[in-house]
Coordinates of C-alpha atoms in Angstrom, one line a residue:
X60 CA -13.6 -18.6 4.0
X61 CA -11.3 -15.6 3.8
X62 CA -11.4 -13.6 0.5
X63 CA -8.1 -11.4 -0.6
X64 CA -8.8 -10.1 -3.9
X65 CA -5.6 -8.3 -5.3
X66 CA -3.8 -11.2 -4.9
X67 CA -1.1 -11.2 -7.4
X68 CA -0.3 -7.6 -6.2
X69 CA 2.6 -7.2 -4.2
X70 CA 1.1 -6.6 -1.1
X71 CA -2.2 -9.4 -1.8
X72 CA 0.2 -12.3 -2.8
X73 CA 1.9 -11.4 0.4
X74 CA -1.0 -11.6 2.4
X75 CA -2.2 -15.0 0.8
X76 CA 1.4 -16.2 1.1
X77 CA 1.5 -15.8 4.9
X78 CA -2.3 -16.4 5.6
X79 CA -1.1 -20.4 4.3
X80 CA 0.7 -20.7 7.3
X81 CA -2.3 -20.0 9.4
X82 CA -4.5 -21.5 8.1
X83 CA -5.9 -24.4 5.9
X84 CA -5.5 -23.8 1.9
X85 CA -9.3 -24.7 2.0
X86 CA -10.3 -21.6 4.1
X87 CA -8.5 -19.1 1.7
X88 CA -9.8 -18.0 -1.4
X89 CA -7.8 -15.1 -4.2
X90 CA -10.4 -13.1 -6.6
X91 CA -8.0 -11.5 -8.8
X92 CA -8.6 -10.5 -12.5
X93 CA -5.9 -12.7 -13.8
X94 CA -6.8 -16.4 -13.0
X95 CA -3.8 -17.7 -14.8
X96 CA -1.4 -15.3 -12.7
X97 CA -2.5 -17.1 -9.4
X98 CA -2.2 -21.0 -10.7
X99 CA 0.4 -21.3 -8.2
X100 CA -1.6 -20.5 -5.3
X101 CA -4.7 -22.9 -6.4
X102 CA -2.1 -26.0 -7.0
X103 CA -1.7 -25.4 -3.0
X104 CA -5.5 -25.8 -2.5
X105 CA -6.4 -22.2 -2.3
X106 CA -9.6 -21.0 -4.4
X107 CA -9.0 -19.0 -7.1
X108 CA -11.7 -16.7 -8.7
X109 CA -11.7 -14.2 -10.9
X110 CA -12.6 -11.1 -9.3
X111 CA -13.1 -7.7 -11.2
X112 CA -14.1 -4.6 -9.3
X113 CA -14.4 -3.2 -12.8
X114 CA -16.8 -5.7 -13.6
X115 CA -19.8 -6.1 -10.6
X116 CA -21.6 -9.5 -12.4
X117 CA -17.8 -11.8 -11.7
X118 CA -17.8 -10.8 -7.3
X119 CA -20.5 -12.8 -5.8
X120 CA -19.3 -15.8 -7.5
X121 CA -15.4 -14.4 -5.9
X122 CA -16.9 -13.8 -2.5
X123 CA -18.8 -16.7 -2.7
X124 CA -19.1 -18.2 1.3
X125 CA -17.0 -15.6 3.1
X126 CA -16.5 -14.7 6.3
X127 CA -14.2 -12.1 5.8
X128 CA -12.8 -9.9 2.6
X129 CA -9.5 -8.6 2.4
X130 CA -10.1 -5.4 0.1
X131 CA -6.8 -4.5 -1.5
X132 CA -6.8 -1.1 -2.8
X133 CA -7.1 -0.3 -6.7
X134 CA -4.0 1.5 -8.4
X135 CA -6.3 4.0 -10.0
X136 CA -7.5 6.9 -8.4
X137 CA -10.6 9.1 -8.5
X138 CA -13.7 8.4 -8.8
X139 CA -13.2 5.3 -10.7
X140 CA -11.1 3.9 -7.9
X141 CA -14.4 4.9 -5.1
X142 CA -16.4 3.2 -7.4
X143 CA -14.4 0.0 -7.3
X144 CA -13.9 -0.2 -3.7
X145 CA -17.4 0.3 -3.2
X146 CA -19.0 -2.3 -5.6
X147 CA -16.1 -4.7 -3.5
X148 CA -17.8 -3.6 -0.3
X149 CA -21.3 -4.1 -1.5
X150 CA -20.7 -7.7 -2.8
X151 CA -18.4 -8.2 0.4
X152 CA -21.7 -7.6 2.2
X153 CA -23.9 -9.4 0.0
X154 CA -21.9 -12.5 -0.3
X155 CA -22.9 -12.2 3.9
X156 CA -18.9 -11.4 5.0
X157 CA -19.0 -10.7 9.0
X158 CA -15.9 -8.7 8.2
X159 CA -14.7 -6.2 5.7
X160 CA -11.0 -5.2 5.9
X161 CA -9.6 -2.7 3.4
X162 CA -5.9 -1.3 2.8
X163 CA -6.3 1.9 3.6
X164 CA -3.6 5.1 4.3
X165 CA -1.9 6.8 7.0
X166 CA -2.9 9.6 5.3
X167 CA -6.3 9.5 3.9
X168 CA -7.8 13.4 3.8
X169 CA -10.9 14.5 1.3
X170 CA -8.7 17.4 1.5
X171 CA -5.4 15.9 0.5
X172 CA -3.1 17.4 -2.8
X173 CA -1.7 13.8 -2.8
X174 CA -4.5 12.2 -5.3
X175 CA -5.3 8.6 -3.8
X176 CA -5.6 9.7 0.2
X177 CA -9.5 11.4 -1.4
X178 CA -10.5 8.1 -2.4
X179 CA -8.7 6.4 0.8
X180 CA -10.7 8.5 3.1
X181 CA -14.5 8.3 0.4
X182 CA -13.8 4.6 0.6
X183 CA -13.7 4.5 4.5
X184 CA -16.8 6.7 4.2
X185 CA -18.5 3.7 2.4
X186 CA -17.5 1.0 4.8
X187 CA -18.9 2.9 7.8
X188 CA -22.3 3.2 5.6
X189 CA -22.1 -0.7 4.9
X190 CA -23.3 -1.5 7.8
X191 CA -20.6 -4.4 7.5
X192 CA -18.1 -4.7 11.0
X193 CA -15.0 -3.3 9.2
X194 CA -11.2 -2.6 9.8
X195 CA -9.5 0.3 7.5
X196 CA -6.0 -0.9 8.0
X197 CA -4.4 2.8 7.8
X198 CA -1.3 1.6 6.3
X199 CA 2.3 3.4 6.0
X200 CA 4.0 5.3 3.2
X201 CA 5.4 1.9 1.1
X202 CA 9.6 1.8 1.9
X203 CA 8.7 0.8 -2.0
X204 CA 7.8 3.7 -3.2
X205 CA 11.1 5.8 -1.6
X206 CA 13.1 3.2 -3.9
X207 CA 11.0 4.3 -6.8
X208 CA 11.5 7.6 -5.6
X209 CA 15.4 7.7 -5.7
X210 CA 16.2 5.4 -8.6
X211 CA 17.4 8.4 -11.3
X212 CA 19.6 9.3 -7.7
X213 CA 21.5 5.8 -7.9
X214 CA 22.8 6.6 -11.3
X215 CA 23.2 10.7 -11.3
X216 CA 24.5 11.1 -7.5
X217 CA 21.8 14.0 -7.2
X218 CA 18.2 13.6 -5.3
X219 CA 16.7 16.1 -6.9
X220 CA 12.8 16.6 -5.9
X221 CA 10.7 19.4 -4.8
X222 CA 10.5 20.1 -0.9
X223 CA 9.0 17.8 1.2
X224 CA 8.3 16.4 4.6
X225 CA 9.0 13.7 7.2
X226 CA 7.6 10.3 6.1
X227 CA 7.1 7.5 8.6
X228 CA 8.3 4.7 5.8
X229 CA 6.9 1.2 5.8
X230 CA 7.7 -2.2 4.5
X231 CA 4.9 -4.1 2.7
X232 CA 6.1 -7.5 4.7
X233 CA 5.6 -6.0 7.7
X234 CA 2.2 -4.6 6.9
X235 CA 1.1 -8.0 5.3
X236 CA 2.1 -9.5 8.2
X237 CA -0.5 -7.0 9.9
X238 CA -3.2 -7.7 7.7
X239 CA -3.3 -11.6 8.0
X240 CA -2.9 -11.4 12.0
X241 CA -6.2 -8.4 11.7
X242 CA -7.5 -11.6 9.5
X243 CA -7.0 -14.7 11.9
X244 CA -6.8 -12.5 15.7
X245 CA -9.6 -10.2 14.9
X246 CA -6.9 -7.5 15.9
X247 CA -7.1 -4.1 14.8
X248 CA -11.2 -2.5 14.7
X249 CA -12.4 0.0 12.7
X250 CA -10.2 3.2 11.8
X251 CA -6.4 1.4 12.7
X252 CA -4.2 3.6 13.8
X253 CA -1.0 4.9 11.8
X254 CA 0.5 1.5 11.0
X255 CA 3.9 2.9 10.6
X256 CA 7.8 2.5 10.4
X257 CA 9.7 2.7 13.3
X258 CA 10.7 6.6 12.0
X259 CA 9.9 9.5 10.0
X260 CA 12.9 10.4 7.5
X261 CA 12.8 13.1 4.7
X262 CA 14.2 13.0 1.4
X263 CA 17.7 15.2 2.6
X264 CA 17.5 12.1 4.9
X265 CA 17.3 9.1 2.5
X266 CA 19.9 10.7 0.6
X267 CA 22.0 10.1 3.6
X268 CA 21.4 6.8 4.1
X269 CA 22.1 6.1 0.2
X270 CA 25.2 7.8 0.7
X271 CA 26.2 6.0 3.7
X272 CA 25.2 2.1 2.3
X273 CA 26.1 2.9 -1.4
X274 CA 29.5 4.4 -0.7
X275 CA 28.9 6.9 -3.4
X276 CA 27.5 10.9 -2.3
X277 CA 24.3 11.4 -2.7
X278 CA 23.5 14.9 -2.9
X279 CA 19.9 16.6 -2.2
X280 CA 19.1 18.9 -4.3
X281 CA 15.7 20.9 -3.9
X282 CA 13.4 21.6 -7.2
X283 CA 10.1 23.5 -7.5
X284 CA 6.9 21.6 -8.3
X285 CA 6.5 23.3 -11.4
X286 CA 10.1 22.5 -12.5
X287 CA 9.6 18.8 -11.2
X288 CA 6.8 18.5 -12.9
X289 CA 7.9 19.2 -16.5
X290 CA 11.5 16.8 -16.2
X291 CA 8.6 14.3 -15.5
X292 CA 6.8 15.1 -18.4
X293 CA 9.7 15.8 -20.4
X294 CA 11.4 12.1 -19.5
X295 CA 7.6 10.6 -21.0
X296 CA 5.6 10.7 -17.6
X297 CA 2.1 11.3 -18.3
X298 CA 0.6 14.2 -16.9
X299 CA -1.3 12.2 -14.2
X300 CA 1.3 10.6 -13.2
X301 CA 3.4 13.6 -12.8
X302 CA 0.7 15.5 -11.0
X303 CA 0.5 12.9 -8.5
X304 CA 4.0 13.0 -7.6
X305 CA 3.8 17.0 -7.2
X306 CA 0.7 16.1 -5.0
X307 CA 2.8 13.6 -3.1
X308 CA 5.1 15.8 -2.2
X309 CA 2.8 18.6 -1.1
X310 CA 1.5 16.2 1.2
X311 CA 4.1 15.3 2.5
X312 CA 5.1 19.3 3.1
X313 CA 1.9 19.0 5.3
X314 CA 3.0 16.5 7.3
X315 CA 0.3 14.1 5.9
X316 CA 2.6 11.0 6.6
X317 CA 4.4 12.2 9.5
X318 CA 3.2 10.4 12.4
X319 CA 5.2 7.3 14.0
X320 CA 2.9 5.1 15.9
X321 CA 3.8 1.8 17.6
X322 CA 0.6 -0.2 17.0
X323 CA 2.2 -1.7 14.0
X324 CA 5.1 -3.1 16.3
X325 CA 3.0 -3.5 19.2
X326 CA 0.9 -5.9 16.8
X327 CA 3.6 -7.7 15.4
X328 CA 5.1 -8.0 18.9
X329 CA 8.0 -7.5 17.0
X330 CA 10.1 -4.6 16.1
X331 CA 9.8 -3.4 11.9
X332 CA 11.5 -2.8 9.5
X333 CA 13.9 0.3 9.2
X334 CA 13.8 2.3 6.4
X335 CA 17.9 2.3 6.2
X336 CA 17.9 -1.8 6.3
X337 CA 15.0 -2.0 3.7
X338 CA 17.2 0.4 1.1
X339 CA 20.4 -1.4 1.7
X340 CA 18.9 -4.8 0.7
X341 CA 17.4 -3.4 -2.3
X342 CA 20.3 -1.7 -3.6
X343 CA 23.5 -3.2 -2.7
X344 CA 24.0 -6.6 -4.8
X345 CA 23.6 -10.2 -2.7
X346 CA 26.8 -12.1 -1.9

């Protein structure tokens, strides 16, 4: 039995989604914390259980028989977040997994600015303790999260963000992808390498590419943090939220998510998604 909690996440719905293609509904099972949200998966034989990280008493009865659990990182950060991912680990290995895998970062530093890559690496930490075998898929900067990044640019023509740095973009199919063949092929052991996009591309860069597949000028316009921070604030992002993206950029300033690395092409035996193709699909219409 293979367990993916976070299921009907993006990148956990993904992973279930493909993992039916390997193998039999009856060897997959979702915890997630809405049962209801993942009816569609049990009508096609997978088992569904809720699963709260949040809540220890509801994960041996989620993990119940499995070989291996698919950790999918929380959205939170901090200390809550470490406290999550470990209670998943410890009923991962009490529920007698052979295998924990978790979606880890690329850039996972205790010494990060960027606020998740702390609990990335203090999470790692507790799956070398578990005494578990383990993967820590080390997983590219989400292509998703430069769309998120560049939406107010679509509609004002102007990118404008504090300085940053190189980012080796990556799409969530291809990393899914990655996960389920790290599920069924036993590839990929311990601390994965950089599980990257083909290339690293800065925000001067994606402005580029939006001018060149929108056909309108998009100009980058560089901010300070402190200036960034307040339009966030000021346009009803809470504080945390705006701090994070300061930290995300400081990171990135670093270099934090600058490395290309071919093991996520070399395991796909395929090459991955560009950057430039995955922005054109999400923002020019379909024909």
């Amino acid at each position: 039995m293979i367990i993916v909690t976070g299921a009907n996440g993006q990148l956990g719905r993904m992973v279930a989604e493909r993992l039916l293609k390997r193998v039999p509904a009856g060897e997959i099972g979702v915890s997630v914390r809405d049962v209801e949200a993942a009816r569609d998966l049990g009508a096609r034989g997978v088992r569904v259980r809720r699963g709260d990280f949040d809540d220890p008493e509801t994960l041996p009865h989620a993990f119940e028989g499995a070989s291996q659990v698919l950790i999918v990182s929380t959205g939170t950060t901090g200390e809550t977040a470490v406290q999550g991912h470990r209670t998943a680990i410890d009923a991962a290995a009490a529920a007698g997994a052979k295998r924990i895998l978790y979606t880890s970062h690329m850039g996972a530093n205790p010494s990060s600015p960027f606020h998740p890559m702390p609990d990335h690496a203090a999470t790692e930490e507790a799956l070398r303790r578990s005494g578990v075998p383990f993967t820590s898929l080390r997983n590219g900067f989400y292509a998703s999260s430069a769309l998120e990044l560049v939406r107010a640019a679509l509609e004002t023509g102007v990118l404008a963000v504090p300085e940053d740095g190189p980012v080796a973009w990556t799409a969530h199919a291809d990393l899914a992808d990655a996960a389920v063949l790290a599920l069924t092929d036993e590839v990929l052991d311990g601390l994965s390498p950089a599980l990257t996009g083909p290339a690293v591309i800065d925000m001067a860069g994606i402005a580029e590419i939006l001018t060149r597949v929108t056909g309108r000028p998009i100009r980058r316009v560089v901010v300070s943090d402190d200036d960034y921070r307040a339009q966030l604030v000021a346009h009803g992002a809470p504080e945390s939220a705006a701090d994070l993206l300061v930290g995300l950029f400081a990171a990135a300033r670093d270099g934090d998510f600058a490395p290309v690395d071919p093991t996520l092409a070399d395991v796909l035996g395929r090459p991955v998604v560009r950057l430039e193709d995955f922005l054109k699909s999400a923002v020019t219409p379909s024909r």
